[in-house]
Amino acid sequence: MNAINGLSAPQNIIPGDIGGGHKAQNLQQAAEQFEALFLRSMMQQMRKAADALSDGDNPFSSKQQQMMRDFYDDKLTTVLASQRSSGIAEMIVKQLSPQVEGMERALKLSASPVALPE
């Protein structure tokens, strides 16, 4: 019985969060995750361009080396996004926060119980 309750219990874990930490989902974190995704994509394209220019006989360009480089790039982009180094997350928050505040206000106003008149 506990196992079933444990599986169905609500969790505050963000999808794709490798650390599995409990965090509240909000606009700030969504913007930060988008910035990490954008930086990761940019880094992959830069690596592809560098790989296209390098010769194929390089002993330092093995599949294992590329896999470890990809792990490093993922960690680097996550850290850069958490520091908000590129400013993308700040722009997203600034642009979307009035809409989020308006939605929260509308939800609070409509939170009154709805019942049929007697």
XYZ file of N, CA and C in Angstrom:
354
model
N 0.819 -1.189 0.000
C 0.000 0.000 0.000
C 0.865 1.255 0.000
N 1.947 1.261 0.798
C 2.842 2.416 0.824
C 3.522 2.645 -0.507
N 3.848 1.561 -1.194
C 4.513 1.698 -2.489
C 3.609 2.401 -3.488
N 2.316 2.077 -3.434
C 1.376 2.730 -4.349
C 1.229 4.197 -3.993
N 1.105 4.498 -2.709
C 1.006 5.890 -2.291
C 2.273 6.656 -2.620
N 3.411 5.981 -2.503
C 4.684 6.628 -2.815
C 4.790 6.979 -4.288
N 4.224 6.132 -5.136
C 4.278 6.406 -6.564
C 3.327 7.515 -6.972
N 2.195 7.604 -6.321
C 1.203 8.590 -6.721
C 1.323 9.895 -5.964
N 2.241 9.979 -5.023
C 2.401 11.212 -4.253
C 2.912 12.327 -5.150
N 2.335 13.524 -5.005
C 2.810 14.633 -5.839
C 4.241 15.010 -5.493
N 5.015 15.298 -6.521
C 6.413 15.666 -6.319
C 6.672 16.997 -6.991
N 7.600 17.741 -6.447
C 7.975 19.031 -7.007
C 9.253 18.941 -7.817
N 9.541 17.778 -8.369
C 10.760 17.601 -9.139
C 10.511 18.083 -10.556
N 11.399 18.900 -11.039
C 11.277 19.447 -12.383
C 11.668 18.376 -13.389
N 10.866 18.180 -14.450
C 11.242 17.195 -15.464
C 12.592 17.546 -16.079
N 13.456 16.559 -16.192
C 14.767 16.778 -16.773
C 15.804 17.232 -15.765
N 15.428 17.363 -14.495
C 16.376 17.781 -13.466
C 17.201 16.574 -13.057
N 18.480 16.563 -13.406
C 19.337 15.415 -13.172
C 19.579 15.208 -11.678
N 19.701 16.292 -10.929
C 19.984 16.181 -9.512
C 18.835 15.609 -8.714
N 17.617 15.684 -9.241
C 16.469 15.159 -8.521
C 16.092 15.991 -7.323
N 16.589 17.217 -7.251
C 16.275 18.083 -6.124
C 14.846 18.579 -6.178
N 14.298 18.885 -5.020
C 12.937 19.398 -4.963
C 12.986 20.910 -5.114
N 12.349 21.412 -6.182
C 12.315 22.837 -6.444
C 10.911 23.212 -6.880
N 10.513 24.398 -6.562
C 9.209 24.871 -7.021
C 9.307 25.242 -8.489
N 8.314 24.854 -9.252
C 8.307 25.212 -10.659
C 7.761 26.626 -10.770
N 8.504 27.481 -11.412
C 8.039 28.840 -11.628
C 8.703 29.420 -12.866
N 8.369 30.643 -13.152
C 8.858 31.301 -14.358
C 10.374 31.437 -14.354
N 10.952 31.734 -13.212
C 12.406 31.906 -13.122
C 13.132 30.628 -13.542
N 12.679 29.502 -13.041
C 13.349 28.241 -13.349
C 13.098 27.805 -14.787
N 11.898 28.077 -15.291
C 11.618 27.731 -16.689
C 12.498 28.554 -17.611
N 12.683 29.826 -17.296
C 13.539 30.693 -18.106
C 14.987 30.221 -18.029
N 15.409 29.812 -16.855
C 16.769 29.304 -16.673
C 16.984 28.016 -17.470
N 15.990 27.144 -17.464
C 16.104 25.898 -18.229
C 16.129 26.172 -19.727
N 15.355 27.161 -20.168
C 15.380 27.511 -21.589
C 16.742 28.061 -21.974
N 17.326 28.890 -21.111
C 18.660 29.428 -21.385
C 19.686 28.301 -21.482
N 19.590 27.309 -20.596
C 20.511 26.169 -20.649
C 20.324 25.392 -21.946
N 19.084 25.202 -22.355
C 18.797 24.491 -23.600
C 19.358 25.247 -24.801
N 19.184 26.550 -24.806
C 19.697 27.377 -25.895
C 21.225 27.333 -25.946
N 21.866 27.480 -24.787
C 23.325 27.444 -24.737
C 23.861 26.074 -25.143
N 23.162 25.002 -24.743
C 23.578 23.652 -25.105
C 23.510 23.457 -26.618
N 22.443 23.962 -27.228
C 22.301 23.861 -28.682
C 23.392 24.661 -29.391
N 23.675 25.846 -28.876
C 24.720 26.672 -29.462
C 26.088 25.989 -29.347
N 26.350 25.383 -28.200
C 27.615 24.692 -27.991
C 27.745 23.490 -28.933
N 26.651 22.754 -29.150
C 26.697 21.617 -30.061
C 27.018 22.058 -31.485
N 26.432 23.160 -31.913
C 26.704 23.651 -33.263
C 28.156 24.124 -33.391
N 28.684 24.739 -32.345
C 30.087 25.164 -32.372
C 31.015 23.955 -32.439
N 30.690 22.899 -31.685
C 31.514 21.686 -31.713
C 31.448 21.015 -33.088
N 30.253 21.013 -33.711
C 30.129 20.431 -35.047
C 31.008 21.171 -36.043
N 31.024 22.488 -35.957
C 31.851 23.277 -36.868
C 33.329 22.996 -36.632
N 33.737 22.870 -35.390
C 35.136 22.576 -35.081
C 35.512 21.176 -35.553
N 34.581 20.215 -35.404
C 34.852 18.846 -35.857
C 34.967 18.777 -37.374
N 34.180 19.578 -38.076
C 34.231 19.583 -39.540
C 35.559 20.124 -40.042
N 36.156 21.035 -39.302
C 37.428 21.627 -39.709
C 38.631 20.780 -39.311
N 38.454 19.883 -38.333
C 39.592 19.067 -37.887
C 39.774 17.872 -38.811
N 40.996 17.369 -38.830
C 41.264 16.189 -39.665
C 40.818 14.926 -38.931
N 40.492 13.897 -39.666
C 39.973 12.661 -39.094
C 41.016 11.796 -38.432
N 42.308 12.092 -38.618
C 43.371 11.262 -38.068
C 43.861 11.739 -36.703
N 43.160 12.642 -36.096
C 43.566 13.168 -34.803
C 43.377 12.097 -33.733
N 44.441 11.718 -32.988
C 44.296 10.664 -31.973
C 43.477 11.110 -30.770
N 43.251 12.409 -30.633
C 42.495 12.915 -29.493
C 41.008 13.067 -29.793
N 40.553 12.610 -30.945
C 39.134 12.748 -31.279
C 38.457 11.384 -31.375
N 38.511 10.634 -30.300
C 37.841 9.341 -30.262
C 36.389 9.525 -29.833
N 35.619 8.469 -29.949
C 34.213 8.533 -29.536
C 34.100 8.779 -28.029
N 35.008 8.187 -27.270
C 34.996 8.386 -25.829
C 35.319 9.841 -25.480
N 36.277 10.406 -26.195
C 36.646 11.804 -25.981
C 35.454 12.710 -26.285
N 34.750 12.423 -27.370
C 33.588 13.235 -27.746
C 32.461 13.086 -26.730
N 32.288 11.876 -26.202
C 31.252 11.662 -25.192
C 31.570 12.449 -23.921
N 32.817 12.407 -23.477
C 33.205 13.159 -22.284
C 33.105 14.663 -22.532
N 33.420 15.092 -23.736
C 33.294 16.508 -24.094
C 31.829 16.940 -24.050
N 30.925 16.062 -24.498
C 29.496 16.371 -24.445
C 29.006 16.478 -23.001
N 29.500 15.575 -22.119
C 29.151 15.669 -20.701
C 29.633 17.000 -20.118
N 30.858 17.368 -20.462
C 31.413 18.640 -19.984
C 30.581 19.816 -20.501
N 30.206 19.774 -21.766
C 29.411 20.855 -22.346
C 28.058 20.975 -21.657
N 27.429 19.836 -21.339
C 26.145 19.862 -20.638
C 26.286 20.520 -19.270
N 27.315 20.131 -18.536
C 27.533 20.704 -17.205
C 27.859 22.200 -17.309
N 28.699 22.556 -18.280
C 29.072 23.953 -18.465
C 27.860 24.818 -18.784
N 27.009 24.349 -19.691
C 25.840 25.158 -20.053
C 24.853 25.257 -18.898
N 24.734 24.219 -18.093
C 23.855 24.281 -16.927
C 24.366 25.303 -15.916
N 25.673 25.305 -15.691
C 26.262 26.266 -14.752
C 26.130 27.693 -15.294
N 26.403 27.876 -16.577
C 26.270 29.214 -17.169
C 24.835 29.709 -17.102
N 23.885 28.830 -17.332
C 22.475 29.226 -17.266
C 22.068 29.562 -15.836
N 22.578 28.822 -14.849
C 22.234 29.117 -13.459
C 22.811 30.452 -13.013
N 23.908 30.875 -13.643
C 24.491 32.189 -13.348
C 23.865 33.292 -14.194
N 23.005 32.865 -15.137
C 22.333 33.788 -16.061
C 23.335 34.675 -16.772
N 24.351 34.042 -17.301
C 25.459 34.769 -17.915
C 25.104 35.392 -19.256
N 24.172 34.803 -19.995
C 23.875 35.353 -21.321
C 22.735 36.362 -21.303
N 21.930 36.374 -20.254
C 20.843 37.345 -20.155
C 19.543 36.891 -20.792
N 19.521 35.693 -21.370
C 18.304 35.198 -22.016
C 17.206 34.974 -20.983
N 17.549 34.365 -19.865
C 16.553 34.096 -18.829
C 15.968 35.396 -18.292
N 16.803 36.407 -18.111
C 16.314 37.692 -17.611
C 15.302 38.315 -18.575
N 15.589 38.223 -19.880
C 14.663 38.769 -20.874
C 13.343 38.013 -20.854
N 13.390 36.700 -20.727
C 12.165 35.907 -20.698
C 11.333 36.256 -19.471
N 11.980 36.355 -18.328
C 11.265 36.693 -17.098
C 10.647 38.081 -17.206
N 11.423 39.025 -17.721
C 10.918 40.391 -17.845
C 9.729 40.452 -18.801
N 9.782 39.683 -19.877
C 8.722 39.718 -20.870
C 7.463 38.973 -20.407
N 7.623 37.870 -19.696
C 6.478 37.042 -19.344
C 5.919 37.297 -17.951
N 6.630 37.977 -17.069
C 6.142 38.133 -15.704
C 4.838 38.925 -15.618
N 4.572 39.958 -16.428
C 3.250 40.591 -16.331
C 2.118 39.626 -16.678
N 2.343 38.733 -17.624
C 1.314 37.765 -18.000
C 1.076 36.768 -16.875
N 2.140 36.324 -16.231
C 2.007 35.361 -15.139
C 1.288 36.008 -13.962
N 1.641 37.244 -13.637
C 0.972 37.939 -12.535
C -0.500 38.130 -12.844
N -0.832 38.431 -14.091
C -2.227 38.584 -14.476
C -2.996 37.284 -14.359
N -2.351 36.171 -14.739
C -3.014 34.866 -14.618
C -3.230 34.508 -13.155
N -2.241 34.781 -12.305
C -2.382 34.478 -10.880
C -3.498 35.311 -10.272
N -3.570 36.587 -10.658
C -4.628 37.466 -10.162
C -6.000 36.950 -10.609
N -6.100 36.516 -11.863
C -7.369 36.003 -12.376
C -7.770 34.718 -11.657
N -6.806 33.876 -11.343
C -7.114 32.647 -10.618
C -7.594 32.935 -9.202
N -6.991 33.946 -8.566
C -7.426 34.305 -7.214
C -8.839 34.869 -7.235
N -9.169 35.655 -8.261
C -10.508 36.232 -8.349
C -11.564 35.167 -8.626
N -11.219 34.172 -9.388
C -12.189 33.126 -9.720
C -12.180 31.974 -8.730
N -11.451 32.120 -7.646
C -11.349 31.033 -6.675
C -12.566 30.944 -5.756
N -13.513 31.854 -5.908
C -14.700 31.793 -5.064
C -15.514 30.555 -5.428
N -16.140 29.952 -4.451
C -16.900 28.731 -4.716
C -18.092 29.011 -5.645
N -18.275 28.117 -6.536
C -19.369 28.251 -7.492
C -20.460 27.276 -7.092
N -21.667 27.781 -6.916
C -22.788 26.920 -6.547
C -24.051 27.440 -7.216
N -24.989 26.582 -7.381
C -26.252 26.978 -7.958
C -27.088 27.690 -6.908
N -27.824 28.718 -7.290
C -28.673 29.402 -6.302
C -29.789 28.458 -5.819
N -30.174 28.624 -4.608
C -31.202 27.750 -4.024
C -32.579 28.141 -4.494
